[in-house]
Amino acid sequence: AQSVTQLDSQVPVFEEAPVELRCNYSSSVSVYLFWYVQYPNQGLQLLLKYLSGSTLVESINGFEAEFNKSQTSFHLRKPSVHISDTAEYFCAVSALMDSSYKLIFGSGTRLLVRP
Amino acid sequence: DADVTQTPRNRITKTGKRIMLECSQTKGHDRMYWYRQDPGLGLRLIYYSFDVKDINKGEISDGYSVSRQAQAKFSLSLESAIPNQTALYFCATSEATGGDTGELFFGEGSRLTVL
């Protein structure tokens, strides 16, 4: 069965510092990969996704993630974080189940940006 | 207005009470889902529906039931609420046409507390 591992439950970082949120998944077949963000008291919003093509994908607010097939990873990075990036981040992988794709989520990483 | 709307947004109830959480969407998607979110566990799938006549159990369906009243409406019921059903519940939609990748579109969540 597919699984997604986010090793860090919480990542504290100072404003303007770089950050990497780690995500590994278990799969031996082609997958679709997603990062969702949940700001305080809000629902989940899609941050970025890898479907095919370039292994480096970017979001509009400066985040990027790289699909690494050999390491089955999809780590999320940002070179300089802002206070407003404080949120919980969920990695997810699409798994083919019952003839359709469904998302399997990691346990989430809470990014806490301090001034 | 939100594309995926959940009501109520917050609810406090007592053990043994029947609770219904409602979800409606204007995205025109055929597929709808109910997830629950618990700290440290990420999101877990409760039920999903691919059309009005299709209902499927997810990984944690015990203690829950659903009804797909129309393409745009999908409700979740707790027939007899218990404290360990205290959680944040999310409704989500996805499209089947245009490429099935599993990408989900979420409502803003319904926070349920069972005393």
PDB file of C-alpha atoms in Angstrom:
ATOM      1  CA  ALA A   1       0.000   0.000   0.000  1.00  0.00           C
ATOM      2  CA  GLN A   2       1.056   3.533  -0.652  1.00  0.00           C
ATOM      3  CA  SER A   3       2.327   5.577   2.251  1.00  0.00           C
ATOM      4  CA  VAL A   4       3.695   9.073   2.712  1.00  0.00           C
ATOM      5  CA  THR A   5       6.210  10.011   5.385  1.00  0.00           C
ATOM      6  CA  GLN A   6       6.816  13.517   6.625  1.00  0.00           C
ATOM      7  CA  LEU A   7       9.593  13.037   9.133  1.00  0.00           C
ATOM      8  CA  ASP A   8       9.367  16.449  10.774  1.00  0.00           C
ATOM      9  CA  SER A   9       6.202  17.237  12.705  1.00  0.00           C
ATOM     10  CA  GLN A  10       7.336  20.805  13.342  1.00  0.00           C
ATOM     11  CA  VAL A  11       9.998  23.005  11.788  1.00  0.00           C
ATOM     12  CA  PRO A  12      10.830  26.282  13.535  1.00  0.00           C
ATOM     13  CA  VAL A  13      12.802  28.773  11.463  1.00  0.00           C
ATOM     14  CA  PHE A  14      13.656  32.460  11.577  1.00  0.00           C
ATOM     15  CA  GLU A  15      12.245  34.874   9.058  1.00  0.00           C
ATOM     16  CA  GLU A  16      14.299  35.156   5.837  1.00  0.00           C
ATOM     17  CA  ALA A  17      16.059  31.839   6.508  1.00  0.00           C
ATOM     18  CA  PRO A  18      15.827  28.936   4.038  1.00  0.00           C
ATOM     19  CA  VAL A  19      13.641  25.956   4.817  1.00  0.00           C
ATOM     20  CA  GLU A  20      13.192  22.410   3.591  1.00  0.00           C
ATOM     21  CA  LEU A  21      10.190  20.251   4.482  1.00  0.00           C
ATOM     22  CA  ARG A  22      10.857  16.619   3.778  1.00  0.00           C
ATOM     23  CA  CYS A  23       8.507  14.139   2.141  1.00  0.00           C
ATOM     24  CA  ASN A  24       9.140  10.540   1.159  1.00  0.00           C
ATOM     25  CA  TYR A  25       6.656   8.142  -0.342  1.00  0.00           C
ATOM     26  CA  SER A  26       6.522   4.445  -1.015  1.00  0.00           C
ATOM     27  CA  SER A  27       5.866   3.515  -4.584  1.00  0.00           C
ATOM     28  CA  SER A  28       7.342   1.475  -7.378  1.00  0.00           C
ATOM     29  CA  VAL A  29       5.124   2.963 -10.082  1.00  0.00           C
ATOM     30  CA  SER A  30       4.528   6.353 -11.587  1.00  0.00           C
ATOM     31  CA  VAL A  31       2.790   8.741  -9.214  1.00  0.00           C
ATOM     32  CA  TYR A  32       1.364  12.196  -8.997  1.00  0.00           C
ATOM     33  CA  LEU A  33       2.637  14.274  -6.067  1.00  0.00           C
ATOM     34  CA  PHE A  34       1.174  17.249  -4.262  1.00  0.00           C
ATOM     35  CA  TRP A  35       1.905  19.725  -1.502  1.00  0.00           C
ATOM     36  CA  TYR A  36      -1.055  21.316   0.247  1.00  0.00           C
ATOM     37  CA  VAL A  37      -0.891  24.174   2.749  1.00  0.00           C
ATOM     38  CA  GLN A  38      -3.279  24.835   5.622  1.00  0.00           C
ATOM     39  CA  TYR A  39      -3.149  28.305   7.128  1.00  0.00           C
ATOM     40  CA  PRO A  40      -4.544  28.741  10.659  1.00  0.00           C
ATOM     41  CA  ASN A  41      -8.301  28.165  10.808  1.00  0.00           C
ATOM     42  CA  GLN A  42      -8.563  27.505   7.106  1.00  0.00           C
ATOM     43  CA  GLY A  43      -8.977  24.549   4.780  1.00  0.00           C
ATOM     44  CA  LEU A  44      -6.284  22.976   2.643  1.00  0.00           C
ATOM     45  CA  GLN A  45      -5.089  24.772  -0.466  1.00  0.00           C
ATOM     46  CA  LEU A  46      -2.996  23.297  -3.241  1.00  0.00           C
ATOM     47  CA  LEU A  47       0.520  24.732  -3.122  1.00  0.00           C
ATOM     48  CA  LEU A  48       2.094  22.850  -6.019  1.00  0.00           C
ATOM     49  CA  LYS A  49       1.942  19.552  -7.838  1.00  0.00           C
ATOM     50  CA  TYR A  50       4.034  17.231  -9.963  1.00  0.00           C
ATOM     51  CA  LEU A  51       2.184  15.368 -12.684  1.00  0.00           C
ATOM     52  CA  SER A  52       4.826  14.876 -15.376  1.00  0.00           C
ATOM     53  CA  GLY A  53       7.597  16.694 -17.198  1.00  0.00           C
ATOM     54  CA  SER A  54      10.140  18.814 -15.336  1.00  0.00           C
ATOM     55  CA  THR A  55      10.972  17.348 -11.960  1.00  0.00           C
ATOM     56  CA  LEU A  56      11.216  20.821 -10.411  1.00  0.00           C
ATOM     57  CA  VAL A  57       7.881  22.482  -9.783  1.00  0.00           C
ATOM     58  CA  GLU A  58       7.247  25.928  -8.358  1.00  0.00           C
ATOM     59  CA  SER A  59       4.462  27.771  -6.610  1.00  0.00           C
ATOM     60  CA  ILE A  60       3.512  31.411  -7.050  1.00  0.00           C
ATOM     61  CA  ASN A  61       4.742  32.349  -3.569  1.00  0.00           C
ATOM     62  CA  GLY A  62       8.330  31.146  -3.907  1.00  0.00           C
ATOM     63  CA  PHE A  63       8.108  27.515  -2.826  1.00  0.00           C
ATOM     64  CA  GLU A  64       9.527  24.765  -4.989  1.00  0.00           C
ATOM     65  CA  ALA A  65       9.645  20.991  -4.831  1.00  0.00           C
ATOM     66  CA  GLU A  66      11.722  18.482  -6.710  1.00  0.00           C
ATOM     67  CA  PHE A  67      10.528  15.045  -7.668  1.00  0.00           C
ATOM     68  CA  ASN A  68      13.328  12.550  -7.094  1.00  0.00           C
ATOM     69  CA  LYS A  69      12.260   9.178  -8.404  1.00  0.00           C
ATOM     70  CA  SER A  70      15.337   7.260  -7.265  1.00  0.00           C
ATOM     71  CA  GLN A  71      14.957   8.493  -3.693  1.00  0.00           C
ATOM     72  CA  THR A  72      11.129   8.506  -3.796  1.00  0.00           C
ATOM     73  CA  SER A  73      11.136  12.010  -2.379  1.00  0.00           C
ATOM     74  CA  PHE A  74       9.327  15.256  -3.026  1.00  0.00           C
ATOM     75  CA  HIS A  75      10.882  17.749  -0.608  1.00  0.00           C
ATOM     76  CA  LEU A  76       9.510  21.277  -0.384  1.00  0.00           C
ATOM     77  CA  ARG A  77      11.930  24.213  -0.220  1.00  0.00           C
ATOM     78  CA  LYS A  78      11.905  27.951   0.023  1.00  0.00           C
ATOM     79  CA  PRO A  79      15.106  30.050   0.011  1.00  0.00           C
ATOM     80  CA  SER A  80      13.726  32.786   2.289  1.00  0.00           C
ATOM     81  CA  VAL A  81      10.593  32.384   4.402  1.00  0.00           C
ATOM     82  CA  HIS A  82       8.182  35.044   5.626  1.00  0.00           C
ATOM     83  CA  ILE A  83       6.108  35.224   8.774  1.00  0.00           C
ATOM     84  CA  SER A  84       3.062  34.642   6.565  1.00  0.00           C
ATOM     85  CA  ASP A  85       4.398  31.203   5.575  1.00  0.00           C
ATOM     86  CA  THR A  86       3.546  29.939   9.052  1.00  0.00           C
ATOM     87  CA  ALA A  87       1.142  27.088   8.365  1.00  0.00           C
ATOM     88  CA  GLU A  88       0.852  23.325   8.242  1.00  0.00           C
ATOM     89  CA  TYR A  89       2.088  21.650   5.091  1.00  0.00           C
ATOM     90  CA  PHE A  90       0.864  18.299   3.840  1.00  0.00           C
ATOM     91  CA  CYS A  91       2.536  16.116   1.276  1.00  0.00           C
ATOM     92  CA  ALA A  92       0.269  13.763  -0.678  1.00  0.00           C
ATOM     93  CA  VAL A  93       0.683  11.076  -3.317  1.00  0.00           C
ATOM     94  CA  SER A  94      -1.942   9.810  -5.720  1.00  0.00           C
ATOM     95  CA  ALA A  95      -2.485   6.080  -5.486  1.00  0.00           C
ATOM     96  CA  LEU A  96      -4.450   4.067  -7.995  1.00  0.00           C
ATOM     97  CA  MET A  97      -7.199   2.341  -6.011  1.00  0.00           C
ATOM     98  CA  ASP A  98     -10.363   0.790  -7.393  1.00  0.00           C
ATOM     99  CA  SER A  99      -9.571   2.055 -10.904  1.00  0.00           C
ATOM    100  CA  SER A 100      -9.179   5.687  -9.895  1.00  0.00           C
ATOM    101  CA  TYR A 101      -6.569   7.873  -8.260  1.00  0.00           C
ATOM    102  CA  LYS A 102      -6.985   8.864  -4.618  1.00  0.00           C
ATOM    103  CA  LEU A 103      -4.734  10.971  -2.453  1.00  0.00           C
ATOM    104  CA  ILE A 104      -2.779   9.517   0.451  1.00  0.00           C
ATOM    105  CA  PHE A 105      -1.618  12.208   2.871  1.00  0.00           C
ATOM    106  CA  GLY A 106       1.376  12.489   5.119  1.00  0.00           C
ATOM    107  CA  SER A 107       0.930  13.450   8.754  1.00  0.00           C
ATOM    108  CA  GLY A 108       1.832  17.087   8.108  1.00  0.00           C
ATOM    109  CA  THR A 109       4.661  19.429   9.045  1.00  0.00           C
ATOM    110  CA  ARG A 110       3.974  22.581  10.970  1.00  0.00           C
ATOM    111  CA  LEU A 111       6.209  25.417   9.775  1.00  0.00           C
ATOM    112  CA  LEU A 112       6.663  28.071  12.421  1.00  0.00           C
ATOM    113  CA  VAL A 113       8.391  31.219  11.180  1.00  0.00           C
ATOM    114  CA  ARG A 114       9.742  33.473  13.914  1.00  0.00           C
ATOM    115  CA  PRO A 115      10.739  37.129  13.568  1.00  0.00           C
TER     116      PRO A 115
ATOM    117  CA  ASP B   1     -18.074  32.587  -2.344  1.00  0.00           C
ATOM    118  CA  ALA B   2     -16.251  29.356  -1.714  1.00  0.00           C
ATOM    119  CA  ASP B   3     -16.466  26.618  -4.331  1.00  0.00           C
ATOM    120  CA  VAL B   4     -16.842  23.964  -1.628  1.00  0.00           C
ATOM    121  CA  THR B   5     -18.994  25.009   1.325  1.00  0.00           C
ATOM    122  CA  GLN B   6     -19.330  23.160   4.597  1.00  0.00           C
ATOM    123  CA  THR B   7     -21.912  23.690   7.309  1.00  0.00           C
ATOM    124  CA  PRO B   8     -21.713  24.026  10.229  1.00  0.00           C
ATOM    125  CA  ARG B   9     -18.172  25.377  10.596  1.00  0.00           C
ATOM    126  CA  ASN B  10     -18.154  24.639  14.296  1.00  0.00           C
ATOM    127  CA  ARG B  11     -20.309  22.359  16.393  1.00  0.00           C
ATOM    128  CA  ILE B  12     -20.219  21.215  20.000  1.00  0.00           C
ATOM    129  CA  THR B  13     -22.399  18.279  20.905  1.00  0.00           C
ATOM    130  CA  LYS B  14     -22.815  15.590  23.526  1.00  0.00           C
ATOM    131  CA  THR B  15     -22.097  11.890  23.441  1.00  0.00           C
ATOM    132  CA  GLY B  16     -24.919   9.925  21.829  1.00  0.00           C
ATOM    133  CA  LYS B  17     -26.328  12.774  19.765  1.00  0.00           C
ATOM    134  CA  ARG B  18     -26.879  12.515  16.029  1.00  0.00           C
ATOM    135  CA  ILE B  19     -24.871  14.994  13.994  1.00  0.00           C
ATOM    136  CA  MET B  20     -24.961  15.848  10.316  1.00  0.00           C
ATOM    137  CA  LEU B  21     -22.285  17.777   8.485  1.00  0.00           C
ATOM    138  CA  GLU B  22     -23.241  19.122   5.100  1.00  0.00           C
ATOM    139  CA  CYS B  23     -21.201  19.894   2.028  1.00  0.00           C
ATOM    140  CA  SER B  24     -22.174  21.589  -1.202  1.00  0.00           C
ATOM    141  CA  GLN B  25     -20.042  22.462  -4.198  1.00  0.00           C
ATOM    142  CA  THR B  26     -20.293  24.684  -7.241  1.00  0.00           C
ATOM    143  CA  LYS B  27     -17.298  23.227  -9.084  1.00  0.00           C
ATOM    144  CA  GLY B  28     -19.385  20.798 -11.091  1.00  0.00           C
ATOM    145  CA  HIS B  29     -17.243  17.882  -9.989  1.00  0.00           C
ATOM    146  CA  ASP B  30     -18.690  14.391  -9.883  1.00  0.00           C
ATOM    147  CA  ARG B  31     -16.460  13.117  -7.101  1.00  0.00           C
ATOM    148  CA  MET B  32     -16.854  14.094  -3.465  1.00  0.00           C
ATOM    149  CA  TYR B  33     -15.044  13.003  -0.301  1.00  0.00           C
ATOM    150  CA  TRP B  34     -15.137  13.293   3.461  1.00  0.00           C
ATOM    151  CA  TYR B  35     -11.887  13.355   5.440  1.00  0.00           C
ATOM    152  CA  ARG B  36     -11.118  13.850   9.083  1.00  0.00           C
ATOM    153  CA  GLN B  37      -8.005  15.562  10.364  1.00  0.00           C
ATOM    154  CA  ASP B  38      -6.427  14.757  13.700  1.00  0.00           C
ATOM    155  CA  PRO B  39      -3.189  16.258  15.033  1.00  0.00           C
ATOM    156  CA  GLY B  40      -0.210  14.163  14.006  1.00  0.00           C
ATOM    157  CA  LEU B  41      -2.278  11.859  11.815  1.00  0.00           C
ATOM    158  CA  GLY B  42      -2.843  13.995   8.747  1.00  0.00           C
ATOM    159  CA  LEU B  43      -6.031  13.449   6.791  1.00  0.00           C
ATOM    160  CA  ARG B  44      -7.835  10.136   6.688  1.00  0.00           C
ATOM    161  CA  LEU B  45     -10.549   9.236   4.215  1.00  0.00           C
ATOM    162  CA  ILE B  46     -13.959   8.406   5.698  1.00  0.00           C
ATOM    163  CA  TYR B  47     -16.208   7.998   2.646  1.00  0.00           C
ATOM    164  CA  TYR B  48     -16.205   8.974  -0.984  1.00  0.00           C
ATOM    165  CA  SER B  49     -18.706   9.118  -3.811  1.00  0.00           C
ATOM    166  CA  PHE B  50     -18.069   9.172  -7.539  1.00  0.00           C
ATOM    167  CA  ASP B  51     -21.649   9.980  -8.494  1.00  0.00           C
ATOM    168  CA  VAL B  52     -25.109  10.159  -6.952  1.00  0.00           C
ATOM    169  CA  LYS B  53     -25.577   6.389  -6.959  1.00  0.00           C
ATOM    170  CA  ASP B  54     -22.066   5.542  -5.837  1.00  0.00           C
ATOM    171  CA  ILE B  55     -20.945   5.427  -2.176  1.00  0.00           C
ATOM    172  CA  ASN B  56     -17.680   3.879  -1.012  1.00  0.00           C
ATOM    173  CA  LYS B  57     -16.074   3.373   2.374  1.00  0.00           C
ATOM    174  CA  GLY B  58     -12.709   4.875   3.085  1.00  0.00           C
ATOM    175  CA  GLU B  59     -10.163   3.759   5.645  1.00  0.00           C
ATOM    176  CA  ILE B  60     -12.090   4.885   8.752  1.00  0.00           C
ATOM    177  CA  SER B  61     -15.822   4.580   7.954  1.00  0.00           C
ATOM    178  CA  ASP B  62     -16.945   2.909  11.208  1.00  0.00           C
ATOM    179  CA  GLY B  63     -19.339   5.142  13.140  1.00  0.00           C
ATOM    180  CA  TYR B  64     -20.127   7.298  10.101  1.00  0.00           C
ATOM    181  CA  SER B  65     -22.616   7.258   7.248  1.00  0.00           C
ATOM    182  CA  VAL B  66     -23.056   9.465   4.198  1.00  0.00           C
ATOM    183  CA  SER B  67     -25.702  10.547   1.755  1.00  0.00           C
ATOM    184  CA  ARG B  68     -25.194  11.925  -1.746  1.00  0.00           C
ATOM    185  CA  GLN B  69     -28.383  13.872  -2.245  1.00  0.00           C
ATOM    186  CA  ALA B  70     -27.351  15.403  -5.562  1.00  0.00           C
ATOM    187  CA  GLN B  71     -24.244  15.886  -7.645  1.00  0.00           C
ATOM    188  CA  ALA B  72     -23.482  19.003  -5.648  1.00  0.00           C
ATOM    189  CA  LYS B  73     -24.351  17.772  -2.149  1.00  0.00           C
ATOM    190  CA  PHE B  74     -22.686  15.197   0.085  1.00  0.00           C
ATOM    191  CA  SER B  75     -23.496  14.937   3.777  1.00  0.00           C
ATOM    192  CA  LEU B  76     -21.748  13.086   6.590  1.00  0.00           C
ATOM    193  CA  SER B  77     -23.670  11.744   9.589  1.00  0.00           C
ATOM    194  CA  LEU B  78     -22.605  10.538  12.986  1.00  0.00           C
ATOM    195  CA  GLU B  79     -25.554   8.486  14.215  1.00  0.00           C
ATOM    196  CA  SER B  80     -24.398   8.437  17.819  1.00  0.00           C
ATOM    197  CA  ALA B  81     -21.448  10.721  18.403  1.00  0.00           C
ATOM    198  CA  ILE B  82     -18.619   9.680  20.722  1.00  0.00           C
ATOM    199  CA  PRO B  83     -15.733  11.762  22.089  1.00  0.00           C
ATOM    200  CA  ASN B  84     -13.077  10.192  19.864  1.00  0.00           C
ATOM    201  CA  GLN B  85     -14.948  11.578  16.872  1.00  0.00           C
ATOM    202  CA  THR B  86     -13.857  15.030  17.984  1.00  0.00           C
ATOM    203  CA  ALA B  87     -11.888  16.257  14.967  1.00  0.00           C
ATOM    204  CA  LEU B  88     -11.747  18.655  12.051  1.00  0.00           C
ATOM    205  CA  TYR B  89     -13.754  17.325   9.125  1.00  0.00           C
ATOM    206  CA  PHE B  90     -13.134  18.270   5.518  1.00  0.00           C
ATOM    207  CA  CYS B  91     -15.237  17.832   2.435  1.00  0.00           C
ATOM    208  CA  ALA B  92     -13.389  17.725  -0.875  1.00  0.00           C
ATOM    209  CA  THR B  93     -14.128  17.321  -4.566  1.00  0.00           C
ATOM    210  CA  SER B  94     -12.208  16.131  -7.574  1.00  0.00           C
ATOM    211  CA  GLU B  95     -12.879  15.861 -11.261  1.00  0.00           C
ATOM    212  CA  ALA B  96     -12.915  12.696 -13.286  1.00  0.00           C
ATOM    213  CA  THR B  97     -12.746  14.235 -16.724  1.00  0.00           C
ATOM    214  CA  GLY B  98      -9.749  16.096 -18.074  1.00  0.00           C
ATOM    215  CA  GLY B  99      -7.330  13.698 -16.474  1.00  0.00           C
ATOM    216  CA  ASP B 100      -7.764  11.789 -13.273  1.00  0.00           C
ATOM    217  CA  THR B 101      -4.860  12.754 -11.034  1.00  0.00           C
ATOM    218  CA  GLY B 102      -6.591  12.632  -7.692  1.00  0.00           C
ATOM    219  CA  GLU B 103      -6.129  16.373  -7.078  1.00  0.00           C
ATOM    220  CA  LEU B 104      -8.576  17.511  -4.403  1.00  0.00           C
ATOM    221  CA  PHE B 105     -10.362  20.817  -3.791  1.00  0.00           C
ATOM    222  CA  PHE B 106     -11.243  21.344  -0.141  1.00  0.00           C
ATOM    223  CA  GLY B 107     -13.882  23.112   1.871  1.00  0.00           C
ATOM    224  CA  GLU B 108     -12.857  25.178   4.880  1.00  0.00           C
ATOM    225  CA  GLY B 109     -13.594  22.460   7.388  1.00  0.00           C
ATOM    226  CA  SER B 110     -16.116  21.677  10.127  1.00  0.00           C
ATOM    227  CA  ARG B 111     -14.764  21.500  13.637  1.00  0.00           C
ATOM    228  CA  LEU B 112     -16.715  19.002  15.719  1.00  0.00           C
ATOM    229  CA  THR B 113     -16.346  18.609  19.463  1.00  0.00           C
ATOM    230  CA  VAL B 114     -18.091  15.729  21.201  1.00  0.00           C
ATOM    231  CA  LEU B 115     -18.292  16.093  24.969  1.00  0.00           C
TER     232      LEU B 115
END
